[in-house]
Coordinates of C-alpha atoms and ligand atoms in Angstrom, one line a residue:
M1 CA 0.0 0.0 0.0
C2 CA 1.0 3.6 0.4
G3 CA 4.3 4.4 2.1
I4 CA 4.9 7.1 4.6
V5 CA 8.3 8.6 5.6
G6 CA 9.0 11.5 7.9
Y7 CA 12.2 13.1 9.2
V8 CA 13.2 15.5 11.9
G9 CA 16.8 16.0 12.9
K10 CA 20.0 17.9 12.2
K11 CA 20.4 16.9 8.5
E12 CA 18.8 18.0 5.3
A13 CA 15.4 16.3 5.3
A14 CA 14.6 16.2 1.5
P15 CA 17.3 13.8 0.4
I16 CA 16.5 11.4 3.3
L17 CA 12.8 11.6 2.5
L18 CA 13.4 10.9 -1.2
D19 CA 15.6 8.0 -0.4
G20 CA 13.0 6.7 1.9
L21 CA 10.3 7.0 -0.8
R22 CA 12.4 5.0 -3.2
R23 CA 12.7 2.3 -0.7
L24 CA 9.0 2.3 0.0
E25 CA 8.1 2.4 -3.7
Y26 CA 7.4 -1.3 -3.7
R27 CA 4.5 -0.7 -1.4
G28 CA 2.5 1.4 -3.9
Y29 CA 3.5 3.9 -6.5
D30 CA 1.0 5.8 -8.6
S31 CA 2.2 9.1 -7.3
A32 CA 4.5 10.7 -4.7
G33 CA 4.9 13.9 -2.8
I34 CA 6.9 15.7 -0.2
S35 CA 6.4 18.6 2.3
I36 CA 9.1 20.4 4.2
I37 CA 9.1 23.6 6.3
E38 CA 11.4 26.1 4.7
N39 CA 11.8 29.7 6.0
G40 CA 8.7 29.3 8.1
K41 CA 6.5 28.1 5.2
I42 CA 5.3 24.7 4.2
V43 CA 6.7 23.8 0.7
T44 CA 5.0 20.9 -1.0
V45 CA 5.9 19.2 -4.3
K46 CA 3.9 16.3 -5.8
A47 CA 4.1 14.3 -8.9
T48 CA 2.1 11.6 -10.6
G49 CA 4.0 8.4 -11.4
K50 CA 7.1 7.0 -9.8
V51 CA 9.4 8.7 -7.3
V52 CA 11.8 9.6 -10.1
E53 CA 9.1 11.9 -11.4
L54 CA 9.0 13.7 -8.1
Q55 CA 12.7 13.9 -8.0
N56 CA 12.7 15.5 -11.5
K57 CA 10.0 18.0 -10.5
I58 CA 12.0 19.0 -7.4
G59 CA 15.0 19.4 -9.8
E60 CA 17.3 22.2 -8.6
K61 CA 14.9 23.4 -6.0
K62 CA 16.8 23.7 -2.7
M63 CA 14.2 22.5 -0.3
A64 CA 16.4 23.4 2.6
S65 CA 14.9 22.1 5.8
K66 CA 15.6 19.7 8.7
I67 CA 12.0 18.5 8.9
G68 CA 9.6 17.0 6.4
I69 CA 7.1 14.3 5.5
A70 CA 6.7 12.3 2.3
H71 CA 4.4 9.7 0.7
T72 CA 4.1 7.2 -2.1
R73 CA 0.5 6.7 -3.0
W74 CA -1.5 3.6 -4.1
A75 CA -4.9 5.2 -5.0
T76 CA -8.0 4.2 -3.0
H77 CA -10.1 7.4 -3.1
G78 CA -9.6 9.5 -6.2
K79 CA -7.6 8.6 -9.3
P80 CA -3.8 9.0 -9.4
C81 CA -3.0 12.6 -10.3
D82 CA -1.0 15.5 -8.8
K83 CA -3.9 17.0 -6.9
N84 CA -4.9 13.7 -5.2
S85 CA -1.2 12.9 -4.3
H86 CA -0.1 13.4 -0.7
P87 CA 0.9 15.5 1.2
H88 CA -2.5 17.3 1.6
T89 CA -2.7 20.8 3.2
D90 CA -5.4 22.8 4.9
C91 CA -6.9 26.0 3.4
K92 CA -4.1 28.3 4.5
G93 CA -1.2 25.9 3.9
N94 CA -0.3 25.8 7.6
I95 CA -0.8 22.1 8.1
S96 CA 0.5 19.3 5.9
I97 CA -0.4 15.6 6.3
V98 CA 0.5 12.3 4.7
H99 CA -1.9 9.4 5.4
N100 CA -2.1 5.6 4.9
G101 CA -5.4 3.9 5.4
I102 CA -9.0 4.9 4.8
I103 CA -11.1 7.6 6.6
E104 CA -14.5 5.9 6.4
N105 CA -16.5 8.9 7.5
Y106 CA -14.7 11.4 5.3
L107 CA -17.8 12.4 3.3
E108 CA -19.6 13.4 6.5
L109 CA -16.6 15.2 7.9
K110 CA -15.9 16.9 4.5
D111 CA -19.5 18.1 4.4
Q112 CA -19.4 19.6 7.9
L113 CA -16.0 21.3 7.1
Q114 CA -17.2 22.7 3.8
K115 CA -20.2 24.2 5.6
K116 CA -17.7 26.0 7.8
G117 CA -16.0 27.4 4.8
H118 CA -13.1 24.9 4.2
K119 CA -12.1 24.6 0.6
F120 CA -11.0 21.2 -0.6
T121 CA -8.7 20.6 -3.5
S122 CA -8.6 16.8 -3.9
E123 CA -11.0 13.9 -4.2
T124 CA -9.3 12.0 -1.4
D125 CA -10.5 10.9 2.0
S126 CA -7.2 12.0 3.5
E127 CA -7.5 15.7 2.9
V128 CA -10.2 16.0 5.7
V129 CA -7.5 15.4 8.3
A130 CA -5.6 18.6 7.3
H131 CA -8.8 20.6 7.5
L132 CA -9.9 19.1 10.7
I133 CA -6.6 20.1 12.4
E134 CA -7.0 23.5 10.9
E135 CA -10.5 23.8 12.3
F136 CA -9.4 22.8 15.8
S137 CA -6.5 25.2 15.6
Q138 CA -8.9 28.0 14.9
K139 CA -11.4 27.3 17.6
P140 CA -11.9 30.1 20.2
A141 CA -9.5 29.5 23.1
S142 CA -12.4 29.8 25.6
T143 CA -13.9 26.5 24.4
R144 CA -10.8 24.5 24.7
G145 CA -9.3 24.1 28.2
D146 CA -5.5 24.7 28.7
D147 CA -4.3 23.2 25.5
R148 CA -4.3 26.4 23.4
S149 CA -2.0 28.4 21.2
S150 CA -1.6 32.0 21.9
T151 CA -1.0 32.8 18.3
R152 CA -4.0 31.1 16.7
G153 CA -6.5 31.3 19.5
G154 CA -7.3 27.6 19.1
L155 CA -5.8 24.4 20.2
D156 CA -2.0 23.9 20.0
F157 CA -0.6 21.4 17.4
R158 CA -0.9 18.4 19.6
G159 CA -4.3 19.3 21.0
A160 CA -5.7 20.0 17.5
V161 CA -4.4 16.6 16.2
L162 CA -5.8 14.8 19.2
E163 CA -9.3 16.3 18.8
S164 CA -9.2 15.5 15.1
L165 CA -8.3 11.9 15.6
K166 CA -11.3 11.5 18.0
L167 CA -13.6 12.4 15.1
I168 CA -12.0 10.1 12.5
K169 CA -13.6 6.6 11.8
G170 CA -11.5 4.2 9.9
T171 CA -7.8 3.5 9.7
Y172 CA -4.7 5.7 9.6
G173 CA -1.0 6.0 9.7
L174 CA -0.4 9.7 9.7
A175 CA 2.6 12.1 9.7
I176 CA 1.8 15.8 10.2
L177 CA 3.6 19.1 10.0
D178 CA 2.4 22.5 11.3
R179 CA 4.3 25.6 10.1
N180 CA 3.7 27.2 13.5
C181 CA 5.6 24.4 15.2
P182 CA 8.6 24.1 12.7
E183 CA 10.5 21.8 15.0
Q184 CA 7.9 19.2 15.6
M185 CA 6.3 16.4 13.6
I186 CA 3.3 14.5 14.9
V187 CA 2.6 10.9 13.9
A188 CA -0.3 8.7 14.8
R189 CA -1.5 5.2 14.0
L190 CA -4.7 3.2 14.0
G191 CA -4.7 0.0 11.9
S192 CA -1.9 1.2 9.6
P193 CA 1.7 0.4 10.5
L194 CA 4.1 3.1 11.7
L195 CA 7.6 2.8 13.1
L196 CA 9.8 5.5 14.6
G197 CA 13.5 5.0 13.8
V198 CA 15.6 6.5 16.7
G199 CA 18.9 7.9 15.4
K200 CA 21.4 10.3 17.0
D201 CA 19.7 13.7 17.2
E202 CA 17.3 12.5 14.5
F203 CA 14.1 10.5 14.0
I204 CA 12.9 8.8 10.9
V205 CA 9.3 7.8 10.8
A206 CA 8.1 5.2 8.2
S207 CA 5.4 2.8 7.5
D208 CA 7.9 0.1 6.8
A209 CA 11.4 -0.7 8.1
S210 CA 13.0 -0.6 4.7
A211 CA 13.0 3.3 4.8
I212 CA 14.7 3.3 8.2
V213 CA 17.2 0.4 8.1
Q214 CA 20.0 2.4 6.5
Y215 CA 19.9 5.1 9.3
T216 CA 19.3 3.1 12.4
D217 CA 18.4 -0.3 13.8
K218 CA 16.7 1.2 16.8
V219 CA 12.9 1.5 16.5
V220 CA 9.8 2.2 18.5
Y221 CA 6.7 0.4 17.2
L222 CA 3.6 2.6 17.6
E223 CA 0.5 0.8 18.7
D224 CA -3.0 1.5 17.5
G225 CA -4.4 4.6 19.2
E226 CA -1.0 6.1 19.9
M227 CA 0.3 9.4 18.7
A228 CA 4.0 10.6 19.0
V229 CA 5.2 14.1 19.1
V230 CA 8.7 14.1 17.7
S231 CA 11.5 16.7 17.6
A232 CA 15.2 16.3 16.8
D233 CA 16.2 15.4 20.3
N234 CA 13.1 13.9 21.9
F235 CA 9.9 12.0 21.3
E236 CA 6.8 11.5 23.5
V237 CA 4.0 9.0 22.9
F238 CA 0.5 9.6 24.0
N239 CA -2.7 7.5 23.8
V240 CA -6.1 8.8 22.7
K241 CA -6.8 9.9 26.2
N242 CA -3.8 12.1 26.1
K243 CA -1.9 10.0 28.6
L244 CA 1.9 9.8 28.3
I245 CA 3.0 6.2 27.4
K246 CA 6.4 4.8 28.1
K247 CA 7.7 3.0 25.0
E248 CA 10.4 0.5 24.6
I249 CA 13.1 0.8 21.9
S250 CA 13.5 -2.4 19.9
K251 CA 16.2 -3.6 17.6
L252 CA 15.4 -4.2 13.9
D253 CA 16.6 -7.6 12.6
W254 CA 17.2 -6.5 9.0
D255 CA 20.4 -5.2 7.6
I256 CA 20.9 -2.8 4.7
E257 CA 22.4 -5.4 2.4
Q258 CA 19.3 -7.6 2.6
A259 CA 17.3 -4.6 1.3
Q260 CA 19.4 -4.2 -1.8
K261 CA 19.5 -6.0 -5.2
N262 CA 23.1 -7.3 -4.9
G263 CA 23.7 -7.5 -8.6
Y264 CA 20.4 -9.1 -9.6
A265 CA 18.3 -7.4 -12.3
H266 CA 15.3 -7.4 -10.0
F267 CA 14.4 -8.1 -6.4
M268 CA 12.1 -10.8 -7.5
L269 CA 15.0 -12.7 -9.2
K270 CA 17.2 -12.1 -6.2
E271 CA 14.6 -13.3 -3.8
T272 CA 13.9 -16.4 -6.0
F273 CA 17.5 -17.3 -5.9
E274 CA 17.8 -16.6 -2.2
Q275 CA 15.4 -19.5 -1.4
P276 CA 17.9 -22.2 -0.5
E277 CA 19.2 -19.8 2.1
S278 CA 15.9 -18.4 3.3
I279 CA 14.6 -22.0 3.7
A280 CA 17.7 -22.9 5.6
N281 CA 17.2 -19.9 7.8
A282 CA 13.6 -20.9 8.5
M283 CA 14.9 -24.3 9.8
R284 CA 18.0 -23.2 11.6
G285 CA 18.1 -24.3 15.2
R286 CA 14.6 -25.7 14.9
I287 CA 15.3 -29.3 14.0
S288 CA 16.0 -32.0 16.6
K289 CA 17.0 -35.0 14.6
T290 CA 17.4 -37.4 17.5
D291 CA 13.9 -37.2 18.8
G292 CA 12.3 -36.4 15.3
M293 CA 10.9 -33.1 16.7
A294 CA 10.8 -29.5 15.7
R295 CA 11.9 -27.0 18.3
L296 CA 9.7 -23.9 18.0
G297 CA 10.8 -21.4 20.7
G298 CA 8.0 -19.0 19.8
L299 CA 5.4 -21.7 20.8
R300 CA 7.0 -22.5 24.2
D301 CA 4.4 -20.5 26.2
V302 CA 1.5 -22.2 24.5
E303 CA 2.9 -25.7 24.2
E304 CA 0.5 -27.3 26.7
K305 CA -2.5 -25.5 25.2
L306 CA -1.5 -26.9 21.8
K307 CA -1.8 -30.4 23.1
D308 CA -5.5 -29.8 23.6
I309 CA -6.2 -28.2 20.3
N310 CA -8.7 -30.2 18.2
R311 CA -9.2 -27.8 15.3
I312 CA -7.1 -25.3 13.3
I313 CA -8.3 -22.5 11.1
I314 CA -5.7 -20.8 8.9
V315 CA -6.5 -17.2 7.9
S316 CA -4.5 -15.4 5.2
C317 CA -4.6 -13.7 1.8
G318 CA -3.1 -14.2 -1.7
T319 CA 0.1 -16.2 -1.7
S320 CA 0.0 -16.7 2.0
Y321 CA -3.4 -18.3 1.6
N322 CA -2.0 -20.7 -1.0
A323 CA 0.7 -21.7 1.6
G324 CA -2.1 -22.2 4.1
L325 CA -3.9 -24.7 1.7
I326 CA -0.7 -26.8 1.6
G327 CA -0.5 -26.6 5.4
E328 CA -4.0 -28.1 5.5
Y329 CA -2.9 -31.1 3.6
M330 CA 0.2 -31.6 5.8
L331 CA -1.5 -31.0 9.1
E332 CA -4.4 -33.3 8.4
E333 CA -2.3 -36.1 7.0
Y334 CA 0.5 -36.0 9.5
A335 CA -0.7 -34.3 12.7
G336 CA -4.3 -35.6 12.5
I337 CA -5.9 -32.3 13.3
P338 CA -8.9 -31.0 11.2
V339 CA -7.9 -27.8 9.4
E340 CA -9.9 -25.2 7.5
V341 CA -8.2 -22.5 5.4
E342 CA -10.1 -19.2 5.0
Y343 CA -9.5 -16.0 3.1
A344 CA -9.1 -13.6 5.9
S345 CA -11.3 -11.1 4.1
E346 CA -14.2 -13.6 4.3
F347 CA -13.5 -14.9 7.8
R348 CA -13.8 -11.5 9.3
Y349 CA -17.3 -11.0 8.0
R350 CA -18.7 -14.5 8.9
K351 CA -19.8 -15.6 12.3
P352 CA -17.1 -18.2 12.8
L353 CA -17.7 -20.8 15.4
L354 CA -14.6 -20.9 17.6
D355 CA -13.8 -22.1 21.0
K356 CA -10.8 -22.5 23.3
R357 CA -9.7 -25.7 21.6
T358 CA -9.5 -24.0 18.2
A359 CA -6.2 -22.5 17.1
V360 CA -6.4 -19.7 14.5
I361 CA -3.2 -19.3 12.6
A362 CA -2.5 -16.1 10.6
I363 CA 0.0 -16.5 7.8
S364 CA 1.4 -13.2 6.6
Q365 CA 4.7 -12.1 5.1
S366 CA 4.2 -8.5 6.1
G367 CA 2.3 -9.1 9.3
E368 CA 0.3 -6.0 8.4
T369 CA -2.4 -7.2 6.0
A370 CA -5.5 -5.5 7.2
D371 CA -7.9 -8.4 6.5
T372 CA -5.6 -10.9 8.2
L373 CA -5.2 -8.6 11.2
A374 CA -9.0 -8.2 11.5
A375 CA -9.5 -11.9 11.3
I376 CA -7.0 -12.5 14.1
R377 CA -8.7 -9.9 16.3
E378 CA -12.1 -11.5 15.6
A379 CA -10.6 -14.9 16.6
K380 CA -9.2 -13.5 19.8
N381 CA -12.5 -11.9 20.8
K382 CA -14.1 -15.3 20.4
G383 CA -11.6 -16.9 22.7
A384 CA -9.5 -18.9 20.2
L385 CA -5.8 -19.3 20.6
T386 CA -4.1 -17.2 18.0
L387 CA -0.8 -18.0 16.3
G388 CA 1.2 -16.2 13.7
I389 CA 3.5 -17.4 10.9
I390 CA 5.0 -14.1 10.1
N391 CA 8.1 -12.8 8.3
T392 CA 8.3 -9.2 9.5
V393 CA 9.6 -9.1 13.1
G394 CA 7.7 -6.7 15.3
S395 CA 4.8 -6.3 12.8
T396 CA 1.3 -5.8 14.1
I397 CA 0.1 -9.4 13.6
A398 CA 3.2 -10.8 15.2
R399 CA 2.6 -8.6 18.2
E400 CA -1.1 -9.3 18.5
T401 CA -1.1 -13.1 18.2
D402 CA -0.7 -15.1 21.4
A403 CA 2.4 -16.9 20.0
G404 CA 4.1 -17.5 16.7
I405 CA 6.9 -18.6 14.5
Y406 CA 9.0 -16.1 12.5
N407 CA 10.0 -17.1 9.0
H408 CA 13.4 -15.4 9.1
A409 CA 13.3 -15.0 5.3
G410 CA 14.7 -11.4 5.5
P411 CA 13.0 -8.5 3.8
E412 CA 10.9 -9.4 0.7
I413 CA 10.9 -6.3 -1.5
G414 CA 9.6 -7.7 -4.9
V415 CA 5.8 -7.3 -4.9
A416 CA 5.3 -10.9 -5.9
S417 CA 5.9 -13.1 -3.0
T418 CA 8.6 -15.8 -3.6
K419 CA 10.9 -16.6 -0.7
A420 CA 8.3 -15.7 1.9
F421 CA 6.0 -18.4 0.4
T422 CA 8.6 -21.2 0.6
S423 CA 9.6 -20.2 4.1
Q424 CA 6.0 -20.3 5.1
L425 CA 5.8 -23.9 3.7
T426 CA 9.0 -24.7 5.7
I427 CA 7.4 -23.4 8.9
L428 CA 4.2 -25.3 8.2
T429 CA 6.2 -28.5 7.8
L430 CA 8.0 -27.9 11.2
L431 CA 4.6 -27.1 12.8
T432 CA 3.2 -30.3 11.3
V433 CA 6.0 -32.3 12.9
F434 CA 5.7 -30.4 16.2
L435 CA 1.9 -31.0 16.5
G436 CA 2.1 -34.5 15.0
R437 CA 4.8 -35.6 17.5
Q438 CA 2.6 -34.1 20.3
R439 CA 0.0 -36.6 19.1
D440 CA 0.5 -39.9 17.2
M441 CA 3.3 -39.3 14.8
S442 CA 6.0 -41.9 15.1
L443 CA 9.6 -41.1 15.8
V444 CA 10.5 -42.6 12.4
T445 CA 8.1 -40.4 10.5
G446 CA 9.2 -37.3 12.4
K447 CA 12.8 -38.0 11.6
R448 CA 12.1 -38.8 8.0
I449 CA 10.2 -35.6 7.3
L450 CA 12.9 -33.5 9.0
S451 CA 15.7 -35.1 7.2
E452 CA 14.0 -34.7 3.8
L453 CA 13.2 -31.1 4.7
E454 CA 16.9 -30.5 5.4
K455 CA 17.7 -31.6 1.8
I456 CA 15.3 -29.0 0.2
P457 CA 17.8 -26.1 -0.1
K458 CA 20.2 -28.4 -2.0
H459 CA 17.3 -29.6 -4.3
I460 CA 16.3 -25.9 -4.9
N461 CA 19.9 -25.1 -5.9
E462 CA 19.7 -27.9 -8.5
I463 CA 16.4 -26.5 -9.9
L464 CA 17.9 -22.9 -10.0
S465 CA 20.9 -24.2 -12.0
G466 CA 18.4 -25.1 -14.8
D467 CA 17.3 -21.5 -14.9
K468 CA 18.4 -21.1 -18.6
E469 CA 16.1 -23.9 -19.7
I470 CA 13.2 -22.4 -17.9
K471 CA 13.9 -19.0 -19.5
K472 CA 13.8 -20.7 -23.0
I473 CA 10.4 -22.3 -22.2
A474 CA 9.1 -19.0 -20.9
K475 CA 10.1 -17.3 -24.2
K476 CA 8.4 -20.0 -26.2
Y477 CA 5.1 -19.5 -24.3
A478 CA 5.4 -15.7 -23.7
N479 CA 2.9 -14.8 -26.4
F480 CA 0.0 -16.9 -25.3
S481 CA -2.7 -14.9 -23.6
D482 CA -4.3 -17.6 -21.5
F483 CA -3.1 -20.5 -19.4
L484 CA -4.6 -23.2 -17.3
Y485 CA -2.4 -24.3 -14.3
M486 CA -3.3 -27.6 -12.8
G487 CA -2.2 -29.8 -9.9
R488 CA -3.7 -32.2 -7.5
K489 CA -3.6 -32.9 -3.7
Y490 CA -0.4 -31.1 -2.3
N491 CA 0.2 -29.5 -5.7
F492 CA -3.3 -28.1 -6.3
P493 CA -2.4 -25.0 -4.3
I494 CA 0.9 -24.8 -6.3
A495 CA -1.3 -24.6 -9.5
L496 CA -3.1 -21.7 -7.8
E497 CA 0.2 -20.1 -6.8
G498 CA 1.8 -20.5 -10.3
A499 CA -1.3 -18.9 -11.9
L500 CA -1.3 -16.1 -9.4
K501 CA 2.4 -15.4 -10.1
I502 CA 2.1 -15.2 -13.9
K503 CA -1.1 -13.1 -13.6
E504 CA 0.5 -10.5 -11.4
I505 CA 3.9 -10.2 -13.0
S506 CA 3.1 -10.9 -16.7
Y507 CA -0.5 -9.7 -16.9
V508 CA -1.3 -13.0 -18.5
H509 CA -4.7 -14.5 -17.8
A510 CA -4.2 -17.8 -16.0
E511 CA -6.5 -20.0 -14.0
G512 CA -5.3 -22.3 -11.2
Y513 CA -7.4 -25.4 -11.0
A514 CA -7.5 -28.8 -9.3
S515 CA -6.7 -31.1 -12.1
G516 CA -9.6 -33.4 -11.2
E517 CA -12.0 -30.5 -11.7
M518 CA -10.8 -29.8 -15.2
K519 CA -13.5 -32.0 -16.8
H520 CA -16.2 -30.1 -15.0
G521 CA -15.8 -26.9 -17.0
P522 CA -12.4 -25.5 -17.9
I523 CA -11.7 -28.2 -20.5
A524 CA -14.1 -26.3 -22.8
L525 CA -11.5 -23.6 -23.1
I526 CA -8.8 -25.9 -24.4
D527 CA -7.5 -25.7 -28.0
E528 CA -4.1 -25.2 -29.6
N529 CA -4.0 -21.5 -28.4
F530 CA -4.7 -22.3 -24.8
P531 CA -1.8 -24.1 -23.1
S532 CA -1.9 -25.9 -19.8
L533 CA 0.7 -26.4 -17.1
F534 CA 0.5 -29.5 -15.1
V535 CA 2.3 -29.9 -11.7
A536 CA 2.7 -33.7 -11.9
P537 CA 5.5 -35.1 -9.8
R538 CA 5.7 -38.9 -9.1
D539 CA 3.3 -38.9 -6.2
S540 CA 0.2 -40.7 -5.1
V541 CA -1.9 -38.8 -7.7
Y542 CA 0.5 -39.1 -10.6
E543 CA -1.6 -41.5 -12.7
K544 CA -4.6 -39.2 -12.3
N545 CA -2.6 -36.2 -13.5
I546 CA -1.5 -38.3 -16.5
S547 CA -5.1 -39.0 -17.4
G548 CA -5.8 -35.3 -17.3
M549 CA -2.9 -34.6 -19.6
Q550 CA -4.1 -37.1 -22.1
E551 CA -7.5 -35.4 -22.1
I552 CA -5.9 -32.1 -22.8
K553 CA -3.6 -33.5 -25.5
A554 CA -6.6 -35.1 -27.2
R555 CA -8.0 -31.6 -27.7
S556 CA -4.8 -30.3 -29.2
G557 CA -3.8 -28.4 -26.0
K558 CA -0.1 -27.8 -25.4
I559 CA 1.3 -28.9 -22.1
I560 CA 4.2 -27.8 -19.9
A561 CA 4.8 -30.3 -17.1
I562 CA 6.6 -30.1 -13.8
A563 CA 7.8 -33.6 -13.2
T564 CA 10.1 -35.7 -11.1
K565 CA 13.7 -36.1 -12.3
G566 CA 14.0 -39.4 -14.1
D567 CA 10.3 -39.6 -15.2
K568 CA 10.6 -40.6 -18.9
E569 CA 6.9 -41.3 -19.4
I570 CA 5.8 -37.8 -18.9
S571 CA 7.5 -36.5 -22.1
K572 CA 5.1 -38.7 -24.1
H573 CA 2.2 -36.4 -22.9
A574 CA 3.8 -33.0 -22.4
S575 CA 5.2 -30.7 -25.0
D576 CA 7.8 -29.3 -22.5
V577 CA 9.0 -30.7 -19.2
I578 CA 10.8 -29.1 -16.3
Y579 CA 12.3 -31.6 -13.8
I580 CA 12.5 -31.3 -10.1
P581 CA 14.4 -33.6 -7.7
K582 CA 12.6 -36.4 -5.9
T583 CA 11.4 -35.7 -2.3
L584 CA 8.6 -36.7 0.0
E585 CA 5.1 -36.0 -1.5
M586 CA 4.3 -33.4 1.2
L587 CA 7.5 -31.5 0.3
T588 CA 7.0 -31.4 -3.5
P589 CA 5.3 -28.0 -3.4
L590 CA 8.6 -26.5 -2.0
L591 CA 10.3 -27.6 -5.2
A592 CA 7.5 -27.4 -7.8
V593 CA 6.9 -23.7 -7.1
I594 CA 10.4 -22.6 -8.1
P595 CA 10.1 -23.2 -11.8
L596 CA 6.7 -21.5 -11.7
Q597 CA 8.2 -18.4 -10.1
L598 CA 10.9 -18.3 -12.8
L599 CA 8.4 -18.8 -15.6
A600 CA 6.3 -15.9 -14.4
Y601 CA 9.5 -13.8 -14.0
Y602 CA 10.8 -14.5 -17.5
V603 CA 7.5 -14.1 -19.2
G604 CA 7.2 -10.7 -17.5
I605 CA 10.6 -9.5 -18.5
S606 CA 10.3 -10.7 -22.0
K607 CA 7.3 -8.4 -22.3
G608 CA 9.3 -5.6 -20.9
Y609 CA 7.3 -5.2 -17.6
D610 CA 8.6 -3.9 -14.3
V611 CA 8.3 -7.2 -12.5
D612 CA 9.2 -5.7 -9.1
K613 CA 6.5 -3.2 -9.3
P614 CA 3.6 -4.7 -11.2
R615 CA 0.8 -2.3 -12.1
N616 CA -2.1 -1.9 -9.6
L617 CA -0.5 -4.0 -6.9
A618 CA 1.0 -3.2 -3.6
K619 CA 3.3 -5.2 -1.4
S620 CA 1.4 -4.9 1.8
V621 CA -2.3 -4.5 1.7
T622 CA -3.1 -2.4 4.7
V623 CA -6.5 -1.3 3.7
E624 CA -9.6 -3.4 3.2
Ligands
LIG701 C1 1.3 -12.4 -4.3 C2 1.4 -11.6 -3.0 C3 0.1 -11.3 -2.3 C4 0.3 -11.5 -0.8 C5 -0.9 -11.1 0.0 C6 -0.8 -11.3 1.5 O1 2.5 -12.6 -4.8 O2 2.4 -11.2 -2.6 O3 -0.9 -12.1 -2.7 O4 0.6 -12.8 -0.5 O5 -1.2 -9.7 -0.2 O6 0.3 -10.6 2.0 P1 0.9 -10.9 3.4 O7 1.5 -12.3 3.3 O8 1.9 -9.9 3.7 O9 -0.2 -11.0 4.4

């Protein structure tokens, strides 16, 4: 989604803000803007398009200031254009704000403010915040207790922000400047992430650690309902009741190198090639071979409760949802616990039946996805045990779940999820062993799964070494406009994931389908111009997949197959085959997905698309 960055300190703010925006661009990028306070005035520059457009527009302008806020936008209310870009200002240009989230009652507030004479210049929901603050700053002092400004006769900066926040319904991450308080920035959050990076005589505020990590590894995580008043040498955090809150300073676990491309053409390619290492990191220290058990420190406090769990619900979105589906197959087959997997966006609006013996597991790379967070809150309210499988340390879902397991995949910057997905599958495998061994799983089975899991990084290296072959296949198929991706059992979710990847990166229409379902509709689409991709390793459903392939072939459909190394039979049915090493059936998704990530990548780049920043998409979906 949108990205926020703010700076107050002893250095020039504009270069730091622009650098932060570039690093946040992967979150959303239809327009960008910046405000600073220069010679007692708020100066704002906005541009439609990528951050480089903003940089060009700023050009030689000095923008000399030690304080400022900036934003990359992913449009929700109002089309992408300069006037709808952030920052937004009040009527007089005294207040400037950047906002992530959605102000649900903005029409009502806008109407009230317009009746009081406020003039709006954008179609956004966010602009009301600037006018609300203006309105409270102008209120007669007599109506507003002690918190008043002698110059404006209304509330002071903090008081005006606080009163404004009380009227807002919806979600926000906000950074605000007031030209009358040129040394202070106010930031606030409700349902939209915001971190305060603590440097030496400086603070960098951002919606995402990637804009902070190059300046400091010390951060303060703001909680919902908190507001911070920040100046170069101090910060104070208040809650909505204006009570001062003591905050802890935490350490970020990212480093700057992880957030760079390291010679790869794109983050997506780098992250695809990082998977042997990210999977090894997800396992590190968590495998106990002698007792065939997974050691999951993050679950220690709930270990006893987990013995009593008789049902699991997994809530997640997109790629993380596809990982959850594979978890369902693993957990039911090996841990013997009934599992349901739900789109978090649906779960939150149902009346889910939950009790103390239900564990609700959120899977999320960012740990900030609004729907997944809402689903976890709903589950908590209903008394379920909540767990997280999260990549981003310190993220909201990680903090709000009762317990959890971090992926340790490092920052994932490419919008299309790759290494986070395989690290989620690794954690789900460890969780399956952990819960299975708490129940009926034998020592032999536990040991076998873990020792096969340990071989996965080596197997992935082998698949990655065939990258050139996959690139050739991608070129051959790059001009087809439709695909059917199919798989069965453990690899049905891989068909969904492969189709999702090619859709989002290459803008190719692709449908993921359970191969057994093909005859019930999609086969009608098949002809020589509609290729299929079958994920068909040598597993318990291999023969079924072969039958499906024959049916496609009989209708002149071209087939790409993902098959187990050494399988000679498959080339009789498929036009092109990509081989993966042999592993346990439950672990084949960890291997089968790699060629599908590469196929999507190479089709995307052969069409000249910016695969790290696909159109209309954002990395972390922090609005509904
Ligand atoms: C697809 C993709 C998205 C995310 C989804 C959930 O490549 O990245 O579908 O998987 O938006 O995001 P997280 O995992 O951050 O909750």
